[in-house]
Coordinates of C-alpha atoms in Angstrom, one line a residue:
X1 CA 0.0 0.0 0.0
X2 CA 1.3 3.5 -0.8
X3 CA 2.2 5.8 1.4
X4 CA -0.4 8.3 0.1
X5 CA -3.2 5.6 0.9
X6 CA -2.3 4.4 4.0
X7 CA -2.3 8.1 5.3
X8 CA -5.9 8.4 3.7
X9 CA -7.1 5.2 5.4
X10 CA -5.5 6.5 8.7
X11 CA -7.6 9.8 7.9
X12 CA -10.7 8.0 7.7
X13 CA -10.8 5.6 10.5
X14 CA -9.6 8.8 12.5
X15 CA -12.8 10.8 11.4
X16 CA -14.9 7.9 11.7
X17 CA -13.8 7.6 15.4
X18 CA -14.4 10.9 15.8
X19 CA -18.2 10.6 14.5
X20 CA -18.3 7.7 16.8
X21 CA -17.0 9.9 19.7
X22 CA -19.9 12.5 18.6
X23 CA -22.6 10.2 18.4
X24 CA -22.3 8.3 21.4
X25 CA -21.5 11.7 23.2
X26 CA -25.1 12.7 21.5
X27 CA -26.4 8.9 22.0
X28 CA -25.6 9.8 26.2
X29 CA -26.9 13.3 26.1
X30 CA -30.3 12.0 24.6
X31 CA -30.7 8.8 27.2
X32 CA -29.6 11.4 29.7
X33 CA -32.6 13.6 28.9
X34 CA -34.7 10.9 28.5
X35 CA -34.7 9.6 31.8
X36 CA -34.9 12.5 33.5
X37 CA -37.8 13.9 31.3
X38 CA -41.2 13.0 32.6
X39 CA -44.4 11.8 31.2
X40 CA -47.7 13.5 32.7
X41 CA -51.1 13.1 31.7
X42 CA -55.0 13.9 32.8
X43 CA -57.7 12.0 34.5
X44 CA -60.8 13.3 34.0
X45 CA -64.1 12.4 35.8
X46 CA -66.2 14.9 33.2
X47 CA -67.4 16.9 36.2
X48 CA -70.8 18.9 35.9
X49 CA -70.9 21.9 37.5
X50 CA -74.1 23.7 39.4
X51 CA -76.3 25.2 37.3
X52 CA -74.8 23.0 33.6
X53 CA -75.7 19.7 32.1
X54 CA -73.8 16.8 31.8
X55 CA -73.6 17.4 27.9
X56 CA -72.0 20.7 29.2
X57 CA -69.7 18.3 31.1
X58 CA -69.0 16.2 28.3
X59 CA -68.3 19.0 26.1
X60 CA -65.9 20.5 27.9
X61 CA -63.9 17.7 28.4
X62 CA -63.4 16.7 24.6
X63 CA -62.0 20.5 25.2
X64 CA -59.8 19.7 27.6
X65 CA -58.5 16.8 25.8
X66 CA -57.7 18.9 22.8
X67 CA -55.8 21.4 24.6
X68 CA -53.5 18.4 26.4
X69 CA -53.2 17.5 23.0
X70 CA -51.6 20.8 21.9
X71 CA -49.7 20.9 25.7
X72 CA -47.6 18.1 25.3
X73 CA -49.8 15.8 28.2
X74 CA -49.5 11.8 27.2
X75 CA -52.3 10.2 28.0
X76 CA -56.2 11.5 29.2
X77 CA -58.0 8.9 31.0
X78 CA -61.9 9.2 32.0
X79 CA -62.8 7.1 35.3
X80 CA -66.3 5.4 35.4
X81 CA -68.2 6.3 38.3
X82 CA -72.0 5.8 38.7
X83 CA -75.1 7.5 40.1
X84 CA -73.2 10.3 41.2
X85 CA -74.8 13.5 40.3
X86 CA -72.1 15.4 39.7
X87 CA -69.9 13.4 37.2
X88 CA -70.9 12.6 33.5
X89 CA -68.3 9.7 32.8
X90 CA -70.2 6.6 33.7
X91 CA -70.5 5.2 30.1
X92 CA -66.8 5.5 30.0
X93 CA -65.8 3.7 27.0
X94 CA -68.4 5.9 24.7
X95 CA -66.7 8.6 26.3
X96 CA -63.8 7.1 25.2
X97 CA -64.8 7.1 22.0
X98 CA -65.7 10.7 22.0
X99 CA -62.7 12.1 23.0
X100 CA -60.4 10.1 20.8
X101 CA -62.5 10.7 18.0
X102 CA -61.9 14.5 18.9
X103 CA -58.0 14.4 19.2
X104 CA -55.4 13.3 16.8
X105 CA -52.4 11.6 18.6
X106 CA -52.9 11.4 22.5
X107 CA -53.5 9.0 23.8
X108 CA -57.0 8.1 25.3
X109 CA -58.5 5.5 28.3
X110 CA -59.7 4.6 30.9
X111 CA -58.7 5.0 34.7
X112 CA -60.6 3.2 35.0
X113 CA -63.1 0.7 34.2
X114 CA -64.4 -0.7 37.5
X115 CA -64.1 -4.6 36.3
X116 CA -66.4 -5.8 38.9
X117 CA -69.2 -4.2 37.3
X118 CA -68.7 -5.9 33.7
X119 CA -67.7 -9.1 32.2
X120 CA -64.3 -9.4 30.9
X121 CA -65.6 -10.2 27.2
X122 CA -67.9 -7.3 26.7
X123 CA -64.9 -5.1 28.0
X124 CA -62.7 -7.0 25.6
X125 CA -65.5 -6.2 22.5
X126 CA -65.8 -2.7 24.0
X127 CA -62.0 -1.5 24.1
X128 CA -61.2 -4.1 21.3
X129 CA -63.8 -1.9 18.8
X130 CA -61.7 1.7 20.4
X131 CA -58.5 0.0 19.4
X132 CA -59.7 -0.9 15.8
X133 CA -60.8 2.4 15.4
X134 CA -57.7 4.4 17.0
X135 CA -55.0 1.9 16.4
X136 CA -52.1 2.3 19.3
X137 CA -53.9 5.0 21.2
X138 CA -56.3 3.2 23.4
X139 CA -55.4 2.6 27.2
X140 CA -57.1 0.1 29.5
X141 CA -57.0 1.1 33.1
X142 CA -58.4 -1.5 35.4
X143 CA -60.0 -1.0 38.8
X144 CA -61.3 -3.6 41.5
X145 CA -64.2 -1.4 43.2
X146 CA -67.9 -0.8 42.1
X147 CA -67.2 3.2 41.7
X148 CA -70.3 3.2 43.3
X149 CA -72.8 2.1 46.1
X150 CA -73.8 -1.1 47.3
X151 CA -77.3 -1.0 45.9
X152 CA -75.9 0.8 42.6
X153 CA -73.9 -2.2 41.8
X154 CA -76.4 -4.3 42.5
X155 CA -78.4 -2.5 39.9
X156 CA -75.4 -3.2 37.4
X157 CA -76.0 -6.7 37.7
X158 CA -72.4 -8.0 38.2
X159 CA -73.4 -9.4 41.9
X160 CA -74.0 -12.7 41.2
X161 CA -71.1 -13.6 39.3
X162 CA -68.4 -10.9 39.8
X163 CA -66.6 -9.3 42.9
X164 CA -63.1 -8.5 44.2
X165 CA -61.9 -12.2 44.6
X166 CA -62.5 -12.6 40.7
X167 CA -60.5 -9.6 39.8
X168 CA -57.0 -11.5 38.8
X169 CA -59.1 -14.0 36.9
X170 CA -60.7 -11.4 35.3
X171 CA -58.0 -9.8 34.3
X172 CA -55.8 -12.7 33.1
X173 CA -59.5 -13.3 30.9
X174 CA -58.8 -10.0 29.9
X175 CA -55.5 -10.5 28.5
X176 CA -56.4 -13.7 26.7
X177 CA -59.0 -12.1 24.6
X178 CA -56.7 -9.3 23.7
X179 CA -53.9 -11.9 22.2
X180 CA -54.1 -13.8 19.4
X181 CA -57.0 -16.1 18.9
X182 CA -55.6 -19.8 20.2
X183 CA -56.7 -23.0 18.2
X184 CA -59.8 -24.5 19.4
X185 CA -60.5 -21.1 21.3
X186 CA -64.3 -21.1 21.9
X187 CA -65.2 -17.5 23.1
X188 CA -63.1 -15.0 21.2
X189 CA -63.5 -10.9 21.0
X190 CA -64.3 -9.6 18.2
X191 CA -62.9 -6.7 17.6
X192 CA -60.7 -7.2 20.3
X193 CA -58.5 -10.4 19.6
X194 CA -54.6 -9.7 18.5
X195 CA -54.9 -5.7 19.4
X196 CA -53.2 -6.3 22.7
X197 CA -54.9 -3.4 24.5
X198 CA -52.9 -2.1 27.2
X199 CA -53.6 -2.9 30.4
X200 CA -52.7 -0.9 34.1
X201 CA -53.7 -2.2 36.9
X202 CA -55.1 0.9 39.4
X203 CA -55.6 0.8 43.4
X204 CA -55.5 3.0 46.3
X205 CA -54.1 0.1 48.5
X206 CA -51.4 -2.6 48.5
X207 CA -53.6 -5.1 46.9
X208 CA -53.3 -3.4 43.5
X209 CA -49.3 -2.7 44.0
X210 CA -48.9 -6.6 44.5
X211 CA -51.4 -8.0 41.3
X212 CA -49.6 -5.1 38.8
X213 CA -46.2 -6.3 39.9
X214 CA -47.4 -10.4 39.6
X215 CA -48.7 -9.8 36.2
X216 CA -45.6 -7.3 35.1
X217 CA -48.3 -4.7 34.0
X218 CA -47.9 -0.8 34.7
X219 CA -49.2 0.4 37.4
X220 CA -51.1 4.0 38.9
X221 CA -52.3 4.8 42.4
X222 CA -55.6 7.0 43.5
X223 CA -53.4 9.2 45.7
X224 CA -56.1 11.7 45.0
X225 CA -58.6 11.0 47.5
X226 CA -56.6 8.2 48.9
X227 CA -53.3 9.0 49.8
X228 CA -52.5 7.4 52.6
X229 CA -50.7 4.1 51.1
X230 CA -49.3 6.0 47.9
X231 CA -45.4 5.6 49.0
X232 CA -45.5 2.0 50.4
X233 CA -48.0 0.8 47.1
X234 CA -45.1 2.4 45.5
X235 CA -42.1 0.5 47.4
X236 CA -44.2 -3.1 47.2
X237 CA -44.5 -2.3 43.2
X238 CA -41.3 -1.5 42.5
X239 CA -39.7 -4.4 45.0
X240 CA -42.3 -7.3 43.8
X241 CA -42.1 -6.4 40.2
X242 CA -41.8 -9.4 37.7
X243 CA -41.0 -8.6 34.3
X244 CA -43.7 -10.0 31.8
X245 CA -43.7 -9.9 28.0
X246 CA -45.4 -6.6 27.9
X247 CA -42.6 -4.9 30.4
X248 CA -39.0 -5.8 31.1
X249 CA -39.2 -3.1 34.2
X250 CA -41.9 -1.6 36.6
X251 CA -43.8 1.4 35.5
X252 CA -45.8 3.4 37.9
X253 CA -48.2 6.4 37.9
X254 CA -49.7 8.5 40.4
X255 CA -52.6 10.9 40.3
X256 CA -52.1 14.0 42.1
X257 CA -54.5 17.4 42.3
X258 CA -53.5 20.4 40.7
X259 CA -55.4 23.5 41.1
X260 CA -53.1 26.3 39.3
X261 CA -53.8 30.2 38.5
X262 CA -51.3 33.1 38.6
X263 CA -51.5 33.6 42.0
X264 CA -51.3 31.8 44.9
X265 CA -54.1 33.3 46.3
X266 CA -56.3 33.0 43.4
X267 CA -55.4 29.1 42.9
X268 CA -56.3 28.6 46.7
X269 CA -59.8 30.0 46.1
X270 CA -60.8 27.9 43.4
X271 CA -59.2 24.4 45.4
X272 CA -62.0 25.5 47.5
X273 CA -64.5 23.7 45.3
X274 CA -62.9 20.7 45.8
X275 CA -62.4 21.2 49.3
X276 CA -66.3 21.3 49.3
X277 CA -66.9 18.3 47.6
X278 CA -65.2 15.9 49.5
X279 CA -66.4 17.6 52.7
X280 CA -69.7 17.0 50.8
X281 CA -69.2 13.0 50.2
X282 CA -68.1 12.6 54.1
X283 CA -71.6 14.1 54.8
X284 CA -73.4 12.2 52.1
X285 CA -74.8 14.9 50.5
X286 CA -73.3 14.9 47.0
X287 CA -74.2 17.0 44.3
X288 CA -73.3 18.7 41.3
X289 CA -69.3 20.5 41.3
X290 CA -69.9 23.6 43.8
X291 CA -68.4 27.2 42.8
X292 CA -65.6 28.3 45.0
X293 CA -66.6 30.0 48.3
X294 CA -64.2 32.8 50.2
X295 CA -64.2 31.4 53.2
X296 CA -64.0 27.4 53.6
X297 CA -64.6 27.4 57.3
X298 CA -68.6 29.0 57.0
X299 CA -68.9 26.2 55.3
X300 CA -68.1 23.2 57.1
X301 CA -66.7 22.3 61.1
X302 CA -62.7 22.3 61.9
X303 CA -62.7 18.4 62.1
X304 CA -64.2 18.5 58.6
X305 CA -62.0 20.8 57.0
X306 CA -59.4 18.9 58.8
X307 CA -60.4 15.5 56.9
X308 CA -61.0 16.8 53.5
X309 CA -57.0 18.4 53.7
X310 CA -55.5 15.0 54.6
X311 CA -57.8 13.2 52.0
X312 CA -56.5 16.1 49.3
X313 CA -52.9 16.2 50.5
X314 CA -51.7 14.6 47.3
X315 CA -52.3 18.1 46.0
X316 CA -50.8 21.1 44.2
X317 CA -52.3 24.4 44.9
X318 CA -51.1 27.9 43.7
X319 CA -49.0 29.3 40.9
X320 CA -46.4 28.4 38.5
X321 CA -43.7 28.0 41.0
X322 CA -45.6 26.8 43.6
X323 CA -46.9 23.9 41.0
X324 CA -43.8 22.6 39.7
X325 CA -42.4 22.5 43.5
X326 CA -44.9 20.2 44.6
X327 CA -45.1 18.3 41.7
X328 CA -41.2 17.5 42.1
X329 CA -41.5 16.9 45.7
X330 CA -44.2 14.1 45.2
X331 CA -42.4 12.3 42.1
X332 CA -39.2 12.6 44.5
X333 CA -41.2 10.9 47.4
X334 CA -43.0 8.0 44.9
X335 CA -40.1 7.7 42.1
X336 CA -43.0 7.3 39.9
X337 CA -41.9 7.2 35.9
X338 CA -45.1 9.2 35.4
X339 CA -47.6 11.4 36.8
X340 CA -51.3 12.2 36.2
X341 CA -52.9 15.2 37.0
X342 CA -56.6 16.3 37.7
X343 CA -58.7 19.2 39.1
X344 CA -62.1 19.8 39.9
X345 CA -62.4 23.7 38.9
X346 CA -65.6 25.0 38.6
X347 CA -65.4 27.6 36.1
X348 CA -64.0 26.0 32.5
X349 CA -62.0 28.6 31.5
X350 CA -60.4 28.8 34.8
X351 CA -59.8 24.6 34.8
X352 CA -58.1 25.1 31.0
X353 CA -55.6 27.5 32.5
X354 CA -54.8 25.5 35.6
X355 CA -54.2 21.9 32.8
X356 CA -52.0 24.4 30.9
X357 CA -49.7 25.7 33.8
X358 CA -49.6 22.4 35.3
X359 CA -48.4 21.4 31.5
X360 CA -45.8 24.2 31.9
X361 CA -44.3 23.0 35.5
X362 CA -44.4 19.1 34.4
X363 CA -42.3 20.2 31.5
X364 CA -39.7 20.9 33.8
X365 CA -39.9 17.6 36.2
X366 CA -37.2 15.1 36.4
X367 CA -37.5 11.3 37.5
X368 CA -35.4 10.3 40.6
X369 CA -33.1 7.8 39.2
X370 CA -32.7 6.1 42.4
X371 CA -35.4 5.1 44.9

């Protein structure tokens, strides 16, 4: 070889292991961000404010879910609750269906669908037609309560043949009508077979922590209005976890309130909505979504106010600041991969602004790598 080509071949394996260099240095940079950036989403319960209809409800939430949409948020759920005057999401899958007919790329499901109340196949019809229609953007968020009352339930007609200590059956069911249709199968769901819905297992108590990390499914806790187990659901998750074909590694969510506005103050008025409903539920007087008072303590006793702040302490209230330094505090304390946002604000306009600034602190979130 010449002199003149060996120096050229020299010249290129050096530039080449310079690109390498460069890539790699852009390769770490990009898993580096990656990590550390953090997924957040909506749950929405399509609340119906005093005075409005639930097609007002309804409406505004195929709002809301265009506006995530255009905000960056991942996912907006809809949870199914029934005979409960002041939501609108009990049909949750047509809901579904509205919303992701409404939107272009986010994704759109449940959180959840109570699976006590239905049998596994007609879920596996119902979220298997949503996935044919909206290919890859269809979640399947599972709980193991009613969402209801006792008689309520009993009115869905899942009594005789459901409850809690079918749940992991029904799920596993669940999962077999989503994959491919087996020979000799006798029941199949169709649509549903071979579109591998998604599945998350949901709780508020250990229970749900141990079945999502048994099955290797994702997970998201109801730290909402039931925060008390959050960190230890969390902990048992992360420590039971056992990879499945769906997920090498444990994935966990947790839903948090966010009540933002430009000022602390102003924020702290409209949480008082809120504050009032679940003040409301303890008394068993529910009702259609209340519009913010001044003064929260004309409204109910000191024990009462007491109870509604540690059932809502899984909450960010205030503004931009404020926001993001809650929001990092609670993914610090969970070391949840993702979180979920959702506020009961009575005014709409008002509830837009506070998704869009909770948008804006998320944006600036980063995982803990170690828990």
């Amino acid at each position: 070889m010449s002199q003149l080509a060996t120096w050229f071949e020299e010249a290129i394996i050096g530039c080449c292991q310079l690109r390498l260099v460069h890539v790699k240095t852009l390769l770490s940079q990009y898993d580096l961000g990656m990590t550390n950036s953090v997924p957040y989403s909506i749950l929405d319960i399509s609340p119906i404010p005093q005075g409005f209809t639930a097609s007002d409800a309804l409406r505004n939430s195929l709002d809301v879910a265009r506006h995530a949409e255009q905000w960056g948020y991942t996912r907006y759920w809809v949870a199914e609750h029934h005979n409960m005057t002041g939501n609108a999401s009990s049909a949750t899958a047509v809901l579904i269906g509205y919303i992701a007919a409404g939107t272009k790329s986010i994704q759109v499901g449940s959180g959840g669908i109570m699976l006590p109340n239905h049998a596994p196949l007609v879920i596996a019809e119902q979220f298997g037609t949503l996935a044919s229609l909206f290919p890859g953007r269809i979640d399947l968020g599972l709980g193991r309560a009613p969402g209801t009352d006792q008689i309520t339930a009993r009115a869905l007609r899942r009594d005789l043949l459901g409850g809690d200590d079918r749940f992991p059956q029904d799920v596993r069911e669940l999962q077999h009508y989503f994959g491919p249709i087996q020979e000799g199968q006798a029941v199949k769901a169709i649509p549903g077979a071979g579109t591998e819905v998604p599945i998350w297992i949901l709780g508020s108590s250990l229970y749900g922590a141990q079945l999502a990390a048994h099955f290797g499914l994702p997970y998201a806790f109801a730290s909402h209005f039931a925060p008390e187990q959050l960190i230890d659901a969390m902990q048992t998750y992360r420590n039971l976890f056992k990879p499945s074909d769906k997920f090498a590694s444990p994935y966990a969510a947790f839903v948090m309130n966010v009540v933002a506005a430009d000022t602390d103050e102003e924020a702290q008025y409209l949480f008082t909505t809120l504050q009032q409903n679940v003040i409301r539920m303890r008394r068993n007087t529910r009702g259609q979504l209340p519009p913010p008072i001044t003064d929260l303590d004309d409204f109910c006793e000191p024990y009462e106010k007491a109870a509604a702040a540690h059932a809502l302490q899984c909450s960010a209230v205030g503004s931009l600041g404020t926001i993001k330094k809650e929001m990092q505090r609670w993914m610090d304390l969970t070391g949840a991969n993702e979180v979920i946002v959702t506020g009961q604000i009575f005014d709409h306009a008002a509830r837009l602004k506070s998704f869009e600034i909770a948008a804006q602190a998320a944006q600036g979130l980063h995982l803990k790598l170690s828990v």
